[in-house]
C-alpha positions as CSV (number, residue, x, y, z in Angstrom):
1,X,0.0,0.0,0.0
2,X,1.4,3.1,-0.9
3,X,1.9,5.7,2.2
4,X,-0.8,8.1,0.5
5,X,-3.5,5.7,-0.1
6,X,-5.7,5.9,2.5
7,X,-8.6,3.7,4.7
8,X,-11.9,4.4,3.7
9,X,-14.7,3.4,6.5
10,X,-18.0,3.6,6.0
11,X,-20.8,3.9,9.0
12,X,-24.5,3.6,9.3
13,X,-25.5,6.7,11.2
14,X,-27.0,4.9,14.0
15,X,-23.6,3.1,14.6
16,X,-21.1,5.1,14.4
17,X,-18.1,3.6,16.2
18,X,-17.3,5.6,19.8
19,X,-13.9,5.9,18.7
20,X,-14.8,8.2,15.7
21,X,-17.0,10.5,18.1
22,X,-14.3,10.6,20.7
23,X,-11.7,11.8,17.8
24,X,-14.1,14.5,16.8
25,X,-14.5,15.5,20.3
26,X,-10.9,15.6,20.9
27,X,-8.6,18.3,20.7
28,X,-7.8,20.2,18.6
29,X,-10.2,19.3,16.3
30,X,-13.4,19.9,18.4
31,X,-15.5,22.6,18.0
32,X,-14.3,22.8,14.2
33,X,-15.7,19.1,14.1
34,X,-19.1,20.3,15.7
35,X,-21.2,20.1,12.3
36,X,-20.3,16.6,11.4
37,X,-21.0,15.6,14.9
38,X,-24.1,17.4,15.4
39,X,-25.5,15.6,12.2
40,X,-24.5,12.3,13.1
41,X,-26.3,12.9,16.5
42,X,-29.1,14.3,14.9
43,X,-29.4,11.3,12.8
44,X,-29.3,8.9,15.5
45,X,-31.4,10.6,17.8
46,X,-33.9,11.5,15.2
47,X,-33.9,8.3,13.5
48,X,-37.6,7.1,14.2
49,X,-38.9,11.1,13.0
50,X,-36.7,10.7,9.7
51,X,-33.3,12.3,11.0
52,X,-31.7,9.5,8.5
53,X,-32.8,7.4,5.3
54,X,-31.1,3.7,3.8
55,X,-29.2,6.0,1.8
56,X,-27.6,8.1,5.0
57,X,-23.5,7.0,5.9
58,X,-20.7,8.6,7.3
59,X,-17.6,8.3,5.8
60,X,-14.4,8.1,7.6
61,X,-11.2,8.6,5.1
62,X,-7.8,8.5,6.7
63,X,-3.8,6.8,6.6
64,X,-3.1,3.9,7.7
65,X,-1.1,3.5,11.0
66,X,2.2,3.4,9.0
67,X,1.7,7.0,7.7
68,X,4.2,9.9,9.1
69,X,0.8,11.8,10.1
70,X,-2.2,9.7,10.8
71,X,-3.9,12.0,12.5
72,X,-4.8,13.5,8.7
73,X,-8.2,12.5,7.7
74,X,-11.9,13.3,6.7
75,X,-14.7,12.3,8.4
76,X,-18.5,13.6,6.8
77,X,-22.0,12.9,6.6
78,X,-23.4,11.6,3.3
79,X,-27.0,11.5,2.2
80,X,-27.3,12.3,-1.7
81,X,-31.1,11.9,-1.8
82,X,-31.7,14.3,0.1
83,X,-31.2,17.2,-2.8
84,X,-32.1,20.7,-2.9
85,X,-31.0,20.2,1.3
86,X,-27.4,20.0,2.3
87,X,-26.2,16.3,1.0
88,X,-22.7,16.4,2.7
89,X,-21.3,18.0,5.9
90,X,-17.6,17.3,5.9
91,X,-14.9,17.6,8.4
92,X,-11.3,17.6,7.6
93,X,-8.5,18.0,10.0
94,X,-6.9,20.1,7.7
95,X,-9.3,22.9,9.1
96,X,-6.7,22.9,12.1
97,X,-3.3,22.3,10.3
98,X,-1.4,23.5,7.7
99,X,-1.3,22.1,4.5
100,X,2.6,22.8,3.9
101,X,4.5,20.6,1.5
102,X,2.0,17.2,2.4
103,X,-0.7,19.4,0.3
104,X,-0.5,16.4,-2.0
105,X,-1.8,14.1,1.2
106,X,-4.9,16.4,2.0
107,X,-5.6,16.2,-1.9
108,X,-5.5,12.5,-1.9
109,X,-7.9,12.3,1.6
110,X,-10.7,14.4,0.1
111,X,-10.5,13.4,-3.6
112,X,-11.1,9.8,-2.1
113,X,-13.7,10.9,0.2
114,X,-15.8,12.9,-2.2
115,X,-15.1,9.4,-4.9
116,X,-17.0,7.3,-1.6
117,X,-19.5,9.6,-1.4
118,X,-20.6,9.9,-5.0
119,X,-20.4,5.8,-5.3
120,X,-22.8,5.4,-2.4
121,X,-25.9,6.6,-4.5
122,X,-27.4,3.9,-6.6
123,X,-30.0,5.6,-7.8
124,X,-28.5,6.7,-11.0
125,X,-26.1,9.0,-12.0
126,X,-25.4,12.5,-9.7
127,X,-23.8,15.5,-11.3
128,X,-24.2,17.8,-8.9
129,X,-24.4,17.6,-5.0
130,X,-24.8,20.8,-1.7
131,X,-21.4,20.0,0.3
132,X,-22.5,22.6,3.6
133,X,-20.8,24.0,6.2
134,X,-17.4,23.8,4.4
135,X,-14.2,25.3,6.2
136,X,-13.1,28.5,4.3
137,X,-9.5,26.1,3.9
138,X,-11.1,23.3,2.8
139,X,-13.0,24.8,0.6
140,X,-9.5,27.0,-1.2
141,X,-8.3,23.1,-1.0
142,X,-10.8,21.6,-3.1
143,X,-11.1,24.7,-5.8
144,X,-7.2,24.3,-5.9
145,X,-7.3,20.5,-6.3
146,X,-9.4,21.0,-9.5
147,X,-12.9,20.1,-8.1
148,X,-15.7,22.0,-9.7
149,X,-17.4,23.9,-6.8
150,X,-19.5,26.2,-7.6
151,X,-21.3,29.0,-5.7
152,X,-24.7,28.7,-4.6
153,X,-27.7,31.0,-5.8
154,X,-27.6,32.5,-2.4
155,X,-24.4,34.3,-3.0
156,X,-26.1,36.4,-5.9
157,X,-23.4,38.8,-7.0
158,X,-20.9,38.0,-4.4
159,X,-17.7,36.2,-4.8
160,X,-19.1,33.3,-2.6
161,X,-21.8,32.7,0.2
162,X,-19.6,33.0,3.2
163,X,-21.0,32.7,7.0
164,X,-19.4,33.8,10.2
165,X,-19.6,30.7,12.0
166,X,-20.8,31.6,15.4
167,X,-20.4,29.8,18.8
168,X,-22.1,29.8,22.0
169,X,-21.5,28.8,25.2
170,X,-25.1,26.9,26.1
171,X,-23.9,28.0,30.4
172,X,-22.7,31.3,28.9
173,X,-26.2,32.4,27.9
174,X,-27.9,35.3,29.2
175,X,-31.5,35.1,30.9
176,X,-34.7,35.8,29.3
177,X,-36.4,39.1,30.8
178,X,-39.5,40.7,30.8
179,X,-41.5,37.7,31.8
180,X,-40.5,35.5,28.5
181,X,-39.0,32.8,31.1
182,X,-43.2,32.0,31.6
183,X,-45.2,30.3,29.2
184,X,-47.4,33.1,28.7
185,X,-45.9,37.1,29.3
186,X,-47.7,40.4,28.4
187,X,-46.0,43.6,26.3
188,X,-47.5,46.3,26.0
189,X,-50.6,45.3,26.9
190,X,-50.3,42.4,24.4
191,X,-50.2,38.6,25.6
192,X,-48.0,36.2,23.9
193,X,-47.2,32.7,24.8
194,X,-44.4,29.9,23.5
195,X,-45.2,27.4,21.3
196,X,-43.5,24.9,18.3
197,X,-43.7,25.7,14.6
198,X,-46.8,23.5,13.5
199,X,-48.0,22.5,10.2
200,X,-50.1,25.7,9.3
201,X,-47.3,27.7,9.9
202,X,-44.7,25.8,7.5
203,X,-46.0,28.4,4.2
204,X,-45.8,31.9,6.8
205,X,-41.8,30.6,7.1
206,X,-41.0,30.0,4.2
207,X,-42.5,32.8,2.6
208,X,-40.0,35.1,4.8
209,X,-36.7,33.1,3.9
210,X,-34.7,33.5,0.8
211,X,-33.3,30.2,1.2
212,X,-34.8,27.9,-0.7
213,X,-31.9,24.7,-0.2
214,X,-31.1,23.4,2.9
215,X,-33.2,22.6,5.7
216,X,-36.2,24.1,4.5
217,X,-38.1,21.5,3.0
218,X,-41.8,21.2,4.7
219,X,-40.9,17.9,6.3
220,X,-37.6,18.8,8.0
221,X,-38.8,22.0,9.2
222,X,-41.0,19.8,10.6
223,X,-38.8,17.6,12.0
224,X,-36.1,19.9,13.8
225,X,-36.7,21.2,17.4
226,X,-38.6,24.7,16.3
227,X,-39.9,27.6,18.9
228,X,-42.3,30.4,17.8
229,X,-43.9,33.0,19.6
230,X,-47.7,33.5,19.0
231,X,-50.0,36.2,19.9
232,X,-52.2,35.1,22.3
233,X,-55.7,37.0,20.8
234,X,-55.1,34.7,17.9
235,X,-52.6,32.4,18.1
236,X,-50.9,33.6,14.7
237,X,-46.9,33.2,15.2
238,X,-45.4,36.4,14.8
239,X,-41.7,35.0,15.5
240,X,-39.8,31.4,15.1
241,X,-36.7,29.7,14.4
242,X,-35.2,25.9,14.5
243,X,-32.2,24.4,15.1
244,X,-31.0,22.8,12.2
245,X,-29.9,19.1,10.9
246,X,-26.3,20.1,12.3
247,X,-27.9,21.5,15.2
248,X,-27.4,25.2,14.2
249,X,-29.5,28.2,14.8
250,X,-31.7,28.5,11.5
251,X,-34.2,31.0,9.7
252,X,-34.7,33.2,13.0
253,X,-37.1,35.8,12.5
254,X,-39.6,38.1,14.0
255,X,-42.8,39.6,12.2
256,X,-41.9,43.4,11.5
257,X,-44.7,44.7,14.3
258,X,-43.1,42.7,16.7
259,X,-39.3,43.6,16.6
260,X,-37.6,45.5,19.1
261,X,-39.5,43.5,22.0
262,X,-36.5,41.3,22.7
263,X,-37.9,38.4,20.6
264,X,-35.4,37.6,18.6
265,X,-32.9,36.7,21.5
266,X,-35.3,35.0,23.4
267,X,-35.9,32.5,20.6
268,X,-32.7,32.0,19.8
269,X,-31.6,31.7,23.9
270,X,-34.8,29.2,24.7
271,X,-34.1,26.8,21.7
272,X,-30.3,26.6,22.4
273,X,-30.9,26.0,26.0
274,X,-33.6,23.9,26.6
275,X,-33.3,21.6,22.9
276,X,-29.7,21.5,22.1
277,X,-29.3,18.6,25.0
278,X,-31.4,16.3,21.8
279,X,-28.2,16.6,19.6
280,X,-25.6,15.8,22.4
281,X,-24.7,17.1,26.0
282,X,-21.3,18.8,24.9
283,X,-23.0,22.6,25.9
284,X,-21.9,24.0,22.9
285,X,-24.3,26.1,20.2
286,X,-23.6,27.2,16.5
287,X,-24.8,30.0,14.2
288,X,-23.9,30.7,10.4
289,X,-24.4,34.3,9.7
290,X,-23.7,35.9,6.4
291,X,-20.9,38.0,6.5
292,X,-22.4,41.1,5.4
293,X,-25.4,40.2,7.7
294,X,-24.3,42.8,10.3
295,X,-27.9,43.3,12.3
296,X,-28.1,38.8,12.6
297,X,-24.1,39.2,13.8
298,X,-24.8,41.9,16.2
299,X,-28.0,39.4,17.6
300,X,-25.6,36.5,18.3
301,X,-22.6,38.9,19.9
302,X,-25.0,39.9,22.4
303,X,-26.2,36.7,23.9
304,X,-22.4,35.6,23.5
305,X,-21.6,34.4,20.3
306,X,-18.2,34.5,19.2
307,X,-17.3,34.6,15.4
308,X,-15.2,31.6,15.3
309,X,-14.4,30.7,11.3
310,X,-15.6,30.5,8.1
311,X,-17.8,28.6,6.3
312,X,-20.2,28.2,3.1
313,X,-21.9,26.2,0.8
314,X,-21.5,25.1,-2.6
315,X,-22.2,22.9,-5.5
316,X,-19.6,20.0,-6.3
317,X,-19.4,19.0,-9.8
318,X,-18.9,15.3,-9.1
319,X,-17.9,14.8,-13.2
320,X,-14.7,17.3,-12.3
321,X,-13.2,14.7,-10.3
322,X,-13.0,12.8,-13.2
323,X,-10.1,15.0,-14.6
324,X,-8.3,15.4,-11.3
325,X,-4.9,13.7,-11.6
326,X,-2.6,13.2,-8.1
């Protein structure tokens, strides 16, 4: 075996081996790991609402024990049916290294990881598949490697769709105020009263999101741990939000009447700390904010969000790999 060809595992998500999850919890590769893990536990924990299909795996690519640096490899969660949502969340410990003069290595790791992934699908031929959540590294990586990744409609005129990826202390989270830590609280004369997204509200949310890709299908949004607020003279929900297959704060918003009342936080502090334990018990939550998204930023720095790194989506040409020589 040559020193650069590499192991390939493969995993149904409901048996992941411990020793995988303990190497994405381990430093220094966790919380830059925290995507894949959070939609491997996702899938496991979902599993009887739909979190995973026959088709779902996660892919483990790394060296063999004889290689100089074993400790280089690339761990994701595969599902290519799932199309227009996110089909691949990849980690690669690349995100915390350097690619130096072994660039050739971390070329060899992904182009074999991405090769596993397209040949789990048997139900004909993919061109094109969402990779999400991709490390600003990893990404220059795979664009420099040859791979045909394109930008997603969401980016528009931009040079790409990058997100701040935020991350918050579950412990580090400020109270909610002005009675929102009740069931039911008055403003302004106004009651309101917690609830979870429900079926008749599915059209209301997604008629206020320009993302039309991942997570957003009416089943998931189902599916995911979901919070709105709803007036209580009607019941209408005048603010939501989810956390999302990788466990991530997603499509917060607030009616325009209502803004300004603090909703906002309190949706996005409630659902991280009393639904984030259903993913795993690790007290860490995750946000991706658009870069140019400065009033969503300025939301997550003041219940403690830190900007940590960078991430985005994109399309992969799987037929580019084709050309791709090592």
């Amino acid at each position: 075996m040559s020193p650069l060809s590499p192991i390939v595992e493969t995993h149904r998500p409901t048996s992941v081996p411990p020793s995988l999850l303990s190497l994405l919890y381990s430093k220094p590769y966790f919380p830059f790991s925290l995507p894949v893990l959070r939609r491997i536990q996702f899938a496991e924990k979902f599993a009887d609402r739909g979190g995973c299909t026959s088709h779902s795996r996660v892919v483990h690519v790394y060296h063999h024990p004889g290689a100089r640096d074993p400790d280089r490899f690339v761990t994701g969660y595969v599902d290519l049916s799932k199309g227009p949502e996110t089909q691949v969340w990849l980690f690669c410990s690349l995100e915390i290294q350097s690619g130096g003069e072994e660039g050739r290595v971390w070329d060899g790791l992904l182009l074999r990881f991405f090769q596993v992934a397209e040949g789990l699908w048997e139900g004909g031929r993919k061109k094109k598949i969402l990779v999400g959540s991709i490390h600003e590294m990893v990404r220059k990586r795979m664009i420099n490697l040859g791979m045909g990744l394109e930008k997603t409609a969401l980016a528009g005129g931009q040079e790409w769709e990058f997100d701040y990826k935020f991350v918050f202390r579950v412990a580090d989270l400020p109270e909610l105020e002005g009675g929102m830590s009740d069931k039911r609280w008055e403003v302004e004369g106004r009651e309101f009263y917690w609830d979870e997204v429900r079926k008749g509200d599915v059209g209301l949310v997604k008629s206020r999101t320009a993302i039309d890709r991942q997570e957003m299908c009416r089943a998931t949004l189902l599916m995911v741990p979901s919070l709105a607020v709803r007036l209580g003279a009607t019941g209408e929900a005048v603010g939501w939000g989810f956390l999302g297959l990788d466990g991530t704060l997603m499509s917060l918003h607030v009616e325009e009447p209502y803004r300004r009342l603090g909703f906002g936080k309190a949706i996005a502090i409630k659902l991280m700390r009393e639904r984030l334990h259903e993913y795993g018990d690790d007290g860490l939550g995750a946000a991706d904010v658009w870069v140019e998204n400065t009033k969503s930023q300025g939301l997550c720095r003041a219940i403690g969000g830190k900007p940590s790194w960078i991430v985005s989506w994109g399309i992969l040409d799987l037929e580019s790999m084709q050309n791709i020589k090592l």
